């Protein structure tokens, strides 16, 4: 609304000692508009593969907005517009020929607030792999792994089939990658 | 100024006035609720007192009506008829209504959606006899005989706007974040809708459907020239069929006290059925929300 | 296969008659020698509400006698019955007044339909007057016309007092109640008024199912009129006899053509019908009949069907049933409910026309 502060992010200088650093995602000169309101002004960011990158800024400066551009979540908000380039493995995410569904399977996202689906704990964790068409055995395995990774397994293993509504933060497998090795999951 | 006085703890009068105003407004609310509730309670009591004797006569639930002069008789034909007509009507209306509701909520923020909404609102405002005329013209006149099916179709059209609006409202209430959460996993829109949004809104959808069924069960006008009524126990949906509302309508107008008593009893049964449906809806919603 | 079915249904019929018995105590299975056994069919009829209790009772009895036939009579009013039959969604219609030529034309012409008299009814003048017991009030054609024309306004009007010596009629306003909906009951009543009062005929133009009333308030249906009368002190209105007897209203003794004061009754209706020889759908009026016992405001109730039946089985069941209805066996259910039995001349007329019902060119009714 009144926030006029523009995105302060500059293109991160390539890490000096890690010369052959692989840039997984490269956002260049992104402008973003909610209708007439410009939320991002020429924002750029390079994200390295297999590294955790944190985006820090005051409330309302546009962090969430920026992240949502990476998997085109802004498509869902009518009247928004993004310009510039967001290269994922060299392909511009913002170009019209991007397969959005496939993109979102590549770029997982966890939201600021947890959104448990009206399903059992098991189904919540399994929904991502389920979408990807994994086999039952694979899914069973990944559910157990994920719950173990987050330290919830012992607590919930007896009630996996029960409603997850009370389970504010059951870890959902956000994408093919984030399940296995968190290669490009986004945590908002 | 006032702030200061309270802060100083000097004014006992202020809490007193507050208490008084609180009591007054509380009393007013109780009064308003009573004004709304008393007629309903009186009506229920009236139906209960007049309907219970008829309901307790042997054969009321197990026999078809017998003509004047033959002792006994019940409303078995009408019980079966109401259940079957409303049942078939619901089978037709609920899936279609729910699908239109889903369309309106998830894909209907446009001219097409607005047109559908407008038509649905117009339908809600139509007198129920209009649905009877619809069933008569579309089914009875083309098949050349009255049938339970024509009544089911008339009632289905009557139920449709209620169901689709209830579905839309229930779906719109599902937080957008849930949709985004699903889509962010790379699920296509239709899967998110069917696998996440609809289950989240199921309570509202089921409630809407049950309320529509309860309303349909109480309708008389759409049945007059569709189901037509039948004193013989009939289960074939292609044949004319009785219904509780028709029993009430017909028996209330005859001079025979035993048939009038049957009308009251049928009224009580209908009220009980509708109440049971509503209570069921509430229990179901509570279950689902836990 | 067929024989098994017949055996089964015969067994069911026996069982029903054995358990249910007959409402009147006579055993129907021995009742009608010469009543043909109908084929399996479900028949639907709609129309006049006045004879519905009779049809319901008769249909029930017929189904006990011949379990292979079910008859569903829905009522709905004479107009609705004619309408449904015109649209061919029912197998027969019922009306308190035979088809007008316009209505017959809508069904393809008067030679395409047949109409039979099914029962007889008579109307009472019911009143609500403290201190005047049932049958104490005497009304003449003149006073009835005077009241419904609005000329006689008080119960103690001198014109009334002349016939009611010994009865203390109060100085109270007369409230006229009439039907607000179109009905055969109104037709018969206004037909009566036209035949007894030139003044009435001049003022209203002629009989009709609904007319512009010179005075009074309207109510819906016989039940509505009965209720209004019961609730309004000083009220008077015309109501079917069955309603008057069932609701225990007070009714007036009516002066008939022969000058006798009669209390309307089923027997009085039959007497009135007998006074008119050669009644038929085109000459159906039997109001203001001669004869010492004749109830003056009487009329036939009619059943209408197509002369050529598309479905032979259904058509056969229909004429078999309608024939049975007009025999003494069927007519007993009318008498039980305060309807009058058809005079034998009218029953013969019915049989004659029913024999004319055909399907694919061949007659359907096989009665000698
Ligand atoms: N749907 C929207 N429509 C219009 N303006 C929006 C919308 N969402 C966010 N904004 C605006 O865009 C700007 C950036 O918001 P954003 O949510 O990206 O900030 P943030 O950095 O994530 O803040 P926080 O730290 O509070 O999460 C804010 O000024 C906000 O008001
Ligand atoms: Mg944020």
PDB file of N, CA, C and O in Angstrom, chain B residues 26-86:
ATOM      1  N   UNK B  26     -29.059  -6.976  26.430  1.00  0.00           N
ATOM      2  CA  UNK B  26     -29.215  -8.423  26.562  1.00  0.00           C
ATOM      3  C   UNK B  26     -30.673  -8.815  26.557  1.00  0.00           C
ATOM      4  O   UNK B  26     -31.092  -9.731  25.845  1.00  0.00           O
ATOM      5  N   UNK B  27     -31.480  -8.058  27.345  1.00  0.00           N
ATOM      6  CA  UNK B  27     -32.916  -8.323  27.412  1.00  0.00           C
ATOM      7  C   UNK B  27     -33.579  -8.172  26.060  1.00  0.00           C
ATOM      8  O   UNK B  27     -34.399  -8.990  25.650  1.00  0.00           O
ATOM      9  N   UNK B  28     -33.188  -7.104  25.331  1.00  0.00           N
ATOM     10  CA  UNK B  28     -33.750  -6.847  23.999  1.00  0.00           C
ATOM     11  C   UNK B  28     -33.476  -8.016  23.059  1.00  0.00           C
ATOM     12  O   UNK B  28     -34.351  -8.431  22.295  1.00  0.00           O
ATOM     13  N   UNK B  29     -32.259  -8.514  23.151  1.00  0.00           N
ATOM     14  CA  UNK B  29     -31.893  -9.622  22.263  1.00  0.00           C
ATOM     15  C   UNK B  29     -32.746 -10.842  22.562  1.00  0.00           C
ATOM     16  O   UNK B  29     -33.305 -11.482  21.660  1.00  0.00           O
ATOM     17  N   UNK B  30     -32.907 -11.144  23.868  1.00  0.00           N
ATOM     18  CA  UNK B  30     -33.742 -12.276  24.270  1.00  0.00           C
ATOM     19  C   UNK B  30     -35.164 -12.086  23.746  1.00  0.00           C
ATOM     20  O   UNK B  30     -35.783 -13.006  23.214  1.00  0.00           O
ATOM     21  N   UNK B  31     -35.662 -10.832  23.845  1.00  0.00           N
ATOM     22  CA  UNK B  31     -37.009 -10.519  23.380  1.00  0.00           C
ATOM     23  C   UNK B  31     -37.137 -10.800  21.885  1.00  0.00           C
ATOM     24  O   UNK B  31     -38.083 -11.445  21.430  1.00  0.00           O
ATOM     25  N   UNK B  32     -36.161 -10.306  21.121  1.00  0.00           N
ATOM     26  CA  UNK B  32     -36.200 -10.481  19.669  1.00  0.00           C
ATOM     27  C   UNK B  32     -36.177 -11.968  19.302  1.00  0.00           C
ATOM     28  O   UNK B  32     -36.936 -12.416  18.441  1.00  0.00           O
ATOM     29  N   UNK B  33     -35.307 -12.709  19.993  1.00  0.00           N
ATOM     30  CA  UNK B  33     -35.215 -14.148  19.717  1.00  0.00           C
ATOM     31  C   UNK B  33     -36.556 -14.815  20.013  1.00  0.00           C
ATOM     32  O   UNK B  33     -37.042 -15.639  19.235  1.00  0.00           O
ATOM     33  N   UNK B  34     -37.184 -14.395  21.129  1.00  0.00           N
ATOM     34  CA  UNK B  34     -38.474 -14.993  21.480  1.00  0.00           C
ATOM     35  C   UNK B  34     -39.512 -14.696  20.408  1.00  0.00           C
ATOM     36  O   UNK B  34     -40.266 -15.578  19.997  1.00  0.00           O
ATOM     37  N   UNK B  35     -39.551 -13.434  19.980  1.00  0.00           N
ATOM     38  CA  UNK B  35     -40.528 -13.037  18.966  1.00  0.00           C
ATOM     39  C   UNK B  35     -40.371 -13.909  17.719  1.00  0.00           C
ATOM     40  O   UNK B  35     -41.351 -14.322  17.096  1.00  0.00           O
ATOM     41  N   UNK B  36     -39.123 -14.230  17.391  1.00  0.00           N
ATOM     42  CA  UNK B  36     -38.889 -15.062  16.214  1.00  0.00           C
ATOM     43  C   UNK B  36     -39.204 -16.531  16.503  1.00  0.00           C
ATOM     44  O   UNK B  36     -39.726 -17.240  15.651  1.00  0.00           O
ATOM     45  N   UNK B  37     -38.887 -16.964  17.727  1.00  0.00           N
ATOM     46  CA  UNK B  37     -38.970 -18.401  18.017  1.00  0.00           C
ATOM     47  C   UNK B  37     -40.364 -18.844  18.416  1.00  0.00           C
ATOM     48  O   UNK B  37     -40.767 -19.965  18.102  1.00  0.00           O
ATOM     49  N   UNK B  38     -41.112 -17.978  19.080  1.00  0.00           N
ATOM     50  CA  UNK B  38     -42.415 -18.405  19.620  1.00  0.00           C
ATOM     51  C   UNK B  38     -43.375 -18.899  18.535  1.00  0.00           C
ATOM     52  O   UNK B  38     -43.936 -19.986  18.675  1.00  0.00           O
ATOM     53  N   UNK B  39     -43.549 -18.156  17.436  1.00  0.00           N
ATOM     54  CA  UNK B  39     -44.456 -18.683  16.406  1.00  0.00           C
ATOM     55  C   UNK B  39     -44.040 -20.059  15.910  1.00  0.00           C
ATOM     56  O   UNK B  39     -44.890 -20.925  15.690  1.00  0.00           O
ATOM     57  N   UNK B  40     -42.741 -20.260  15.771  1.00  0.00           N
ATOM     58  CA  UNK B  40     -42.261 -21.558  15.305  1.00  0.00           C
ATOM     59  C   UNK B  40     -42.605 -22.641  16.321  1.00  0.00           C
ATOM     60  O   UNK B  40     -43.108 -23.715  15.967  1.00  0.00           O
ATOM     61  N   UNK B  41     -42.362 -22.334  17.591  1.00  0.00           N
ATOM     62  CA  UNK B  41     -42.643 -23.319  18.632  1.00  0.00           C
ATOM     63  C   UNK B  41     -44.133 -23.612  18.715  1.00  0.00           C
ATOM     64  O   UNK B  41     -44.542 -24.772  18.836  1.00  0.00           O
ATOM     65  N   UNK B  42     -44.948 -22.552  18.621  1.00  0.00           N
ATOM     66  CA  UNK B  42     -46.406 -22.735  18.667  1.00  0.00           C
ATOM     67  C   UNK B  42     -46.844 -23.626  17.510  1.00  0.00           C
ATOM     68  O   UNK B  42     -47.628 -24.560  17.668  1.00  0.00           O
ATOM     69  N   UNK B  43     -46.283 -23.331  16.339  1.00  0.00           N
ATOM     70  CA  UNK B  43     -46.627 -24.122  15.150  1.00  0.00           C
ATOM     71  C   UNK B  43     -46.260 -25.591  15.363  1.00  0.00           C
ATOM     72  O   UNK B  43     -47.063 -26.491  15.098  1.00  0.00           O
ATOM     73  N   UNK B  44     -45.043 -25.809  15.858  1.00  0.00           N
ATOM     74  CA  UNK B  44     -44.588 -27.186  16.084  1.00  0.00           C
ATOM     75  C   UNK B  44     -45.513 -27.892  17.076  1.00  0.00           C
ATOM     76  O   UNK B  44     -45.913 -29.041  16.864  1.00  0.00           O
ATOM     77  N   UNK B  45     -45.861 -27.179  18.136  1.00  0.00           N
ATOM     78  CA  UNK B  45     -46.726 -27.747  19.160  1.00  0.00           C
ATOM     79  C   UNK B  45     -48.076 -28.108  18.556  1.00  0.00           C
ATOM     80  O   UNK B  45     -48.633 -29.172  18.813  1.00  0.00           O
ATOM     81  N   UNK B  46     -48.587 -27.206  17.739  1.00  0.00           N
ATOM     82  CA  UNK B  46     -49.876 -27.381  17.088  1.00  0.00           C
ATOM     83  C   UNK B  46     -49.862 -28.635  16.217  1.00  0.00           C
ATOM     84  O   UNK B  46     -50.760 -29.465  16.282  1.00  0.00           O
ATOM     85  N   UNK B  47     -48.818 -28.747  15.409  1.00  0.00           N
ATOM     86  CA  UNK B  47     -48.698 -29.912  14.527  1.00  0.00           C
ATOM     87  C   UNK B  47     -48.561 -31.175  15.360  1.00  0.00           C
ATOM     88  O   UNK B  47     -49.152 -32.212  15.050  1.00  0.00           O
ATOM     89  N   UNK B  48     -47.801 -31.072  16.444  1.00  0.00           N
ATOM     90  CA  UNK B  48     -47.574 -32.238  17.303  1.00  0.00           C
ATOM     91  C   UNK B  48     -48.893 -32.710  17.924  1.00  0.00           C
ATOM     92  O   UNK B  48     -49.238 -33.892  17.864  1.00  0.00           O
ATOM     93  N   UNK B  49     -49.632 -31.756  18.495  1.00  0.00           N
ATOM     94  CA  UNK B  49     -50.882 -32.114  19.175  1.00  0.00           C
ATOM     95  C   UNK B  49     -51.882 -32.704  18.188  1.00  0.00           C
ATOM     96  O   UNK B  49     -52.526 -33.714  18.452  1.00  0.00           O
ATOM     97  N   UNK B  50     -51.991 -32.068  17.018  1.00  0.00           N
ATOM     98  CA  UNK B  50     -52.973 -32.524  16.045  1.00  0.00           C
ATOM     99  C   UNK B  50     -52.519 -33.762  15.285  1.00  0.00           C
ATOM    100  O   UNK B  50     -53.341 -34.524  14.787  1.00  0.00           O
ATOM    101  N   UNK B  51     -51.203 -33.907  15.166  1.00  0.00           N
ATOM    102  CA  UNK B  51     -50.687 -34.975  14.325  1.00  0.00           C
ATOM    103  C   UNK B  51     -50.420 -36.279  15.046  1.00  0.00           C
ATOM    104  O   UNK B  51     -50.496 -37.357  14.453  1.00  0.00           O
ATOM    105  N   UNK B  52     -50.128 -36.178  16.345  1.00  0.00           N
ATOM    106  CA  UNK B  52     -49.731 -37.371  17.083  1.00  0.00           C
ATOM    107  C   UNK B  52     -50.816 -38.464  17.109  1.00  0.00           C
ATOM    108  O   UNK B  52     -50.502 -39.634  16.872  1.00  0.00           O
ATOM    109  N   UNK B  53     -52.080 -38.099  17.375  1.00  0.00           N
ATOM    110  CA  UNK B  53     -53.105 -39.164  17.421  1.00  0.00           C
ATOM    111  C   UNK B  53     -53.150 -39.963  16.116  1.00  0.00           C
ATOM    112  O   UNK B  53     -53.222 -41.194  16.148  1.00  0.00           O
ATOM    113  N   UNK B  54     -53.083 -39.240  14.983  1.00  0.00           N
ATOM    114  CA  UNK B  54     -53.127 -39.924  13.696  1.00  0.00           C
ATOM    115  C   UNK B  54     -51.923 -40.813  13.497  1.00  0.00           C
ATOM    116  O   UNK B  54     -51.997 -41.891  12.902  1.00  0.00           O
ATOM    117  N   UNK B  55     -50.769 -40.337  13.987  1.00  0.00           N
ATOM    118  CA  UNK B  55     -49.544 -41.093  13.797  1.00  0.00           C
ATOM    119  C   UNK B  55     -49.559 -42.380  14.602  1.00  0.00           C
ATOM    120  O   UNK B  55     -48.931 -43.363  14.230  1.00  0.00           O
ATOM    121  N   UNK B  56     -50.276 -42.338  15.715  1.00  0.00           N
ATOM    122  CA  UNK B  56     -50.292 -43.505  16.601  1.00  0.00           C
ATOM    123  C   UNK B  56     -51.348 -44.535  16.200  1.00  0.00           C
ATOM    124  O   UNK B  56     -51.392 -45.620  16.766  1.00  0.00           O
ATOM    125  N   UNK B  57     -52.193 -44.185  15.211  1.00  0.00           N
ATOM    126  CA  UNK B  57     -53.175 -45.185  14.791  1.00  0.00           C
ATOM    127  C   UNK B  57     -52.446 -46.333  14.116  1.00  0.00           C
ATOM    128  O   UNK B  57     -51.488 -46.120  13.374  1.00  0.00           O
ATOM    129  N   UNK B  58     -52.894 -47.567  14.404  1.00  0.00           N
ATOM    130  CA  UNK B  58     -52.203 -48.702  13.795  1.00  0.00           C
ATOM    131  C   UNK B  58     -52.297 -48.637  12.278  1.00  0.00           C
ATOM    132  O   UNK B  58     -53.331 -48.246  11.733  1.00  0.00           O
ATOM    133  N   UNK B  59     -51.211 -48.976  11.634  1.00  0.00           N
ATOM    134  CA  UNK B  59     -51.217 -49.001  10.180  1.00  0.00           C
ATOM    135  C   UNK B  59     -50.782 -47.705   9.540  1.00  0.00           C
ATOM    136  O   UNK B  59     -50.625 -47.647   8.331  1.00  0.00           O
ATOM    137  N   UNK B  60     -50.580 -46.650  10.341  1.00  0.00           N
ATOM    138  CA  UNK B  60     -50.216 -45.358   9.751  1.00  0.00           C
ATOM    139  C   UNK B  60     -48.943 -45.470   8.927  1.00  0.00           C
ATOM    140  O   UNK B  60     -48.839 -44.918   7.834  1.00  0.00           O
ATOM    141  N   UNK B  61     -47.967 -46.210   9.446  1.00  0.00           N
ATOM    142  CA  UNK B  61     -46.689 -46.327   8.733  1.00  0.00           C
ATOM    143  C   UNK B  61     -46.650 -47.515   7.773  1.00  0.00           C
ATOM    144  O   UNK B  61     -45.782 -47.598   6.932  1.00  0.00           O
ATOM    145  N   UNK B  62     -47.591 -48.444   7.948  1.00  0.00           N
ATOM    146  CA  UNK B  62     -47.443 -49.712   7.229  1.00  0.00           C
ATOM    147  C   UNK B  62     -48.509 -49.965   6.169  1.00  0.00           C
ATOM    148  O   UNK B  62     -48.362 -50.871   5.362  1.00  0.00           O
ATOM    149  N   UNK B  63     -49.596 -49.173   6.160  1.00  0.00           N
ATOM    150  CA  UNK B  63     -50.678 -49.427   5.206  1.00  0.00           C
ATOM    151  C   UNK B  63     -50.824 -48.263   4.228  1.00  0.00           C
ATOM    152  O   UNK B  63     -50.534 -47.118   4.574  1.00  0.00           O
ATOM    153  N   UNK B  64     -51.311 -48.559   3.034  1.00  0.00           N
ATOM    154  CA  UNK B  64     -51.693 -47.468   2.139  1.00  0.00           C
ATOM    155  C   UNK B  64     -53.026 -46.883   2.606  1.00  0.00           C
ATOM    156  O   UNK B  64     -53.682 -47.472   3.457  1.00  0.00           O
ATOM    157  N   UNK B  65     -53.438 -45.730   2.070  1.00  0.00           N
ATOM    158  CA  UNK B  65     -54.710 -45.176   2.506  1.00  0.00           C
ATOM    159  C   UNK B  65     -55.875 -46.033   2.035  1.00  0.00           C
ATOM    160  O   UNK B  65     -55.836 -46.590   0.933  1.00  0.00           O
ATOM    161  N   UNK B  66     -56.876 -46.161   2.888  1.00  0.00           N
ATOM    162  CA  UNK B  66     -58.095 -46.833   2.487  1.00  0.00           C
ATOM    163  C   UNK B  66     -59.155 -45.775   2.262  1.00  0.00           C
ATOM    164  O   UNK B  66     -59.123 -44.724   2.880  1.00  0.00           O
ATOM    165  N   UNK B  67     -60.121 -46.067   1.386  1.00  0.00           N
ATOM    166  CA  UNK B  67     -61.137 -45.056   1.110  1.00  0.00           C
ATOM    167  C   UNK B  67     -62.065 -44.875   2.306  1.00  0.00           C
ATOM    168  O   UNK B  67     -62.075 -45.690   3.220  1.00  0.00           O
ATOM    169  N   UNK B  68     -62.829 -43.804   2.240  1.00  0.00           N
ATOM    170  CA  UNK B  68     -63.818 -43.519   3.262  1.00  0.00           C
ATOM    171  C   UNK B  68     -64.748 -44.722   3.417  1.00  0.00           C
ATOM    172  O   UNK B  68     -65.193 -45.280   2.417  1.00  0.00           O
ATOM    173  N   UNK B  69     -64.988 -45.120   4.634  1.00  0.00           N
ATOM    174  CA  UNK B  69     -65.877 -46.244   4.850  1.00  0.00           C
ATOM    175  C   UNK B  69     -65.133 -47.526   5.175  1.00  0.00           C
ATOM    176  O   UNK B  69     -65.697 -48.442   5.728  1.00  0.00           O
ATOM    177  N   UNK B  70     -63.859 -47.598   4.805  1.00  0.00           N
ATOM    178  CA  UNK B  70     -63.048 -48.765   5.147  1.00  0.00           C
ATOM    179  C   UNK B  70     -62.163 -48.367   6.321  1.00  0.00           C
ATOM    180  O   UNK B  70     -61.409 -47.409   6.215  1.00  0.00           O
ATOM    181  N   UNK B  71     -62.269 -49.060   7.446  1.00  0.00           N
ATOM    182  CA  UNK B  71     -61.477 -48.649   8.607  1.00  0.00           C
ATOM    183  C   UNK B  71     -59.986 -48.869   8.393  1.00  0.00           C
ATOM    184  O   UNK B  71     -59.586 -49.745   7.631  1.00  0.00           O
ATOM    185  N   UNK B  72     -59.180 -48.071   9.100  1.00  0.00           N
ATOM    186  CA  UNK B  72     -57.732 -48.210   9.030  1.00  0.00           C
ATOM    187  C   UNK B  72     -57.147 -47.429   7.884  1.00  0.00           C
ATOM    188  O   UNK B  72     -57.752 -46.493   7.356  1.00  0.00           O
ATOM    189  N   UNK B  73     -55.960 -47.827   7.481  1.00  0.00           N
ATOM    190  CA  UNK B  73     -55.292 -47.119   6.397  1.00  0.00           C
ATOM    191  C   UNK B  73     -54.195 -46.224   6.934  1.00  0.00           C
ATOM    192  O   UNK B  73     -54.247 -45.756   8.063  1.00  0.00           O
ATOM    193  N   UNK B  74     -53.176 -46.010   6.106  1.00  0.00           N
ATOM    194  CA  UNK B  74     -52.039 -45.195   6.519  1.00  0.00           C
ATOM    195  C   UNK B  74     -51.491 -44.400   5.364  1.00  0.00           C
ATOM    196  O   UNK B  74     -52.214 -44.103   4.402  1.00  0.00           O
ATOM    197  N   UNK B  75     -50.220 -44.074   5.456  1.00  0.00           N
ATOM    198  CA  UNK B  75     -49.613 -43.233   4.422  1.00  0.00           C
ATOM    199  C   UNK B  75     -48.353 -43.884   3.862  1.00  0.00           C
ATOM    200  O   UNK B  75     -47.449 -43.200   3.401  1.00  0.00           O
ATOM    201  N   UNK B  76     -48.313 -45.206   3.890  1.00  0.00           N
ATOM    202  CA  UNK B  76     -47.130 -45.902   3.382  1.00  0.00           C
ATOM    203  C   UNK B  76     -46.795 -45.463   1.960  1.00  0.00           C
ATOM    204  O   UNK B  76     -45.632 -45.231   1.613  1.00  0.00           O
ATOM    205  N   UNK B  77     -47.850 -45.320   1.137  1.00  0.00           N
ATOM    206  CA  UNK B  77     -47.645 -44.885  -0.248  1.00  0.00           C
ATOM    207  C   UNK B  77     -46.922 -43.538  -0.295  1.00  0.00           C
ATOM    208  O   UNK B  77     -46.029 -43.325  -1.107  1.00  0.00           O
ATOM    209  N   UNK B  78     -47.301 -42.628   0.621  1.00  0.00           N
ATOM    210  CA  UNK B  78     -46.733 -41.283   0.617  1.00  0.00           C
ATOM    211  C   UNK B  78     -45.311 -41.262   1.176  1.00  0.00           C
ATOM    212  O   UNK B  78     -44.452 -40.516   0.696  1.00  0.00           O
ATOM    213  N   UNK B  79     -45.054 -42.093   2.191  1.00  0.00           N
ATOM    214  CA  UNK B  79     -43.707 -42.147   2.761  1.00  0.00           C
ATOM    215  C   UNK B  79     -42.733 -42.636   1.692  1.00  0.00           C
ATOM    216  O   UNK B  79     -41.706 -42.009   1.421  1.00  0.00           O
ATOM    217  N   UNK B  80     -43.091 -43.754   1.060  1.00  0.00           N
ATOM    218  CA  UNK B  80     -42.238 -44.298   0.005  1.00  0.00           C
ATOM    219  C   UNK B  80     -42.095 -43.282  -1.121  1.00  0.00           C
ATOM    220  O   UNK B  80     -41.004 -43.037  -1.636  1.00  0.00           O
ATOM    221  N   UNK B  81     -43.213 -42.645  -1.483  1.00  0.00           N
ATOM    222  CA  UNK B  81     -43.189 -41.680  -2.576  1.00  0.00           C
ATOM    223  C   UNK B  81     -42.275 -40.507  -2.292  1.00  0.00           C
ATOM    224  O   UNK B  81     -41.420 -40.161  -3.113  1.00  0.00           O
ATOM    225  N   UNK B  82     -42.433 -39.903  -1.110  1.00  0.00           N
ATOM    226  CA  UNK B  82     -41.591 -38.746  -0.775  1.00  0.00           C
ATOM    227  C   UNK B  82     -40.118 -39.136  -0.803  1.00  0.00           C
ATOM    228  O   UNK B  82     -39.284 -38.432  -1.389  1.00  0.00           O
ATOM    229  N   UNK B  83     -39.791 -40.279  -0.178  1.00  0.00           N
ATOM    230  CA  UNK B  83     -38.387 -40.702  -0.140  1.00  0.00           C
ATOM    231  C   UNK B  83     -37.862 -40.952  -1.554  1.00  0.00           C
ATOM    232  O   UNK B  83     -36.761 -40.522  -1.909  1.00  0.00           O
ATOM    233  N   UNK B  84     -38.665 -41.632  -2.367  1.00  0.00           N
ATOM    234  CA  UNK B  84     -38.178 -41.981  -3.706  1.00  0.00           C
ATOM    235  C   UNK B  84     -38.086 -40.752  -4.613  1.00  0.00           C
ATOM    236  O   UNK B  84     -37.093 -40.558  -5.315  1.00  0.00           O
ATOM    237  N   UNK B  85     -39.118 -39.911  -4.583  1.00  0.00           N
ATOM    238  CA  UNK B  85     -39.125 -38.738  -5.455  1.00  0.00           C
ATOM    239  C   UNK B  85     -37.973 -37.794  -5.088  1.00  0.00           C
ATOM    240  O   UNK B  85     -37.214 -37.348  -5.946  1.00  0.00           O
ATOM    241  N   UNK B  86     -37.847 -37.516  -3.779  1.00  0.00           N
ATOM    242  CA  UNK B  86     -36.778 -36.614  -3.352  1.00  0.00           C
ATOM    243  C   UNK B  86     -35.417 -37.284  -3.568  1.00  0.00           C
ATOM    244  O   UNK B  86     -34.455 -36.626  -3.966  1.00  0.00           O
TER     245      UNK B  86
END
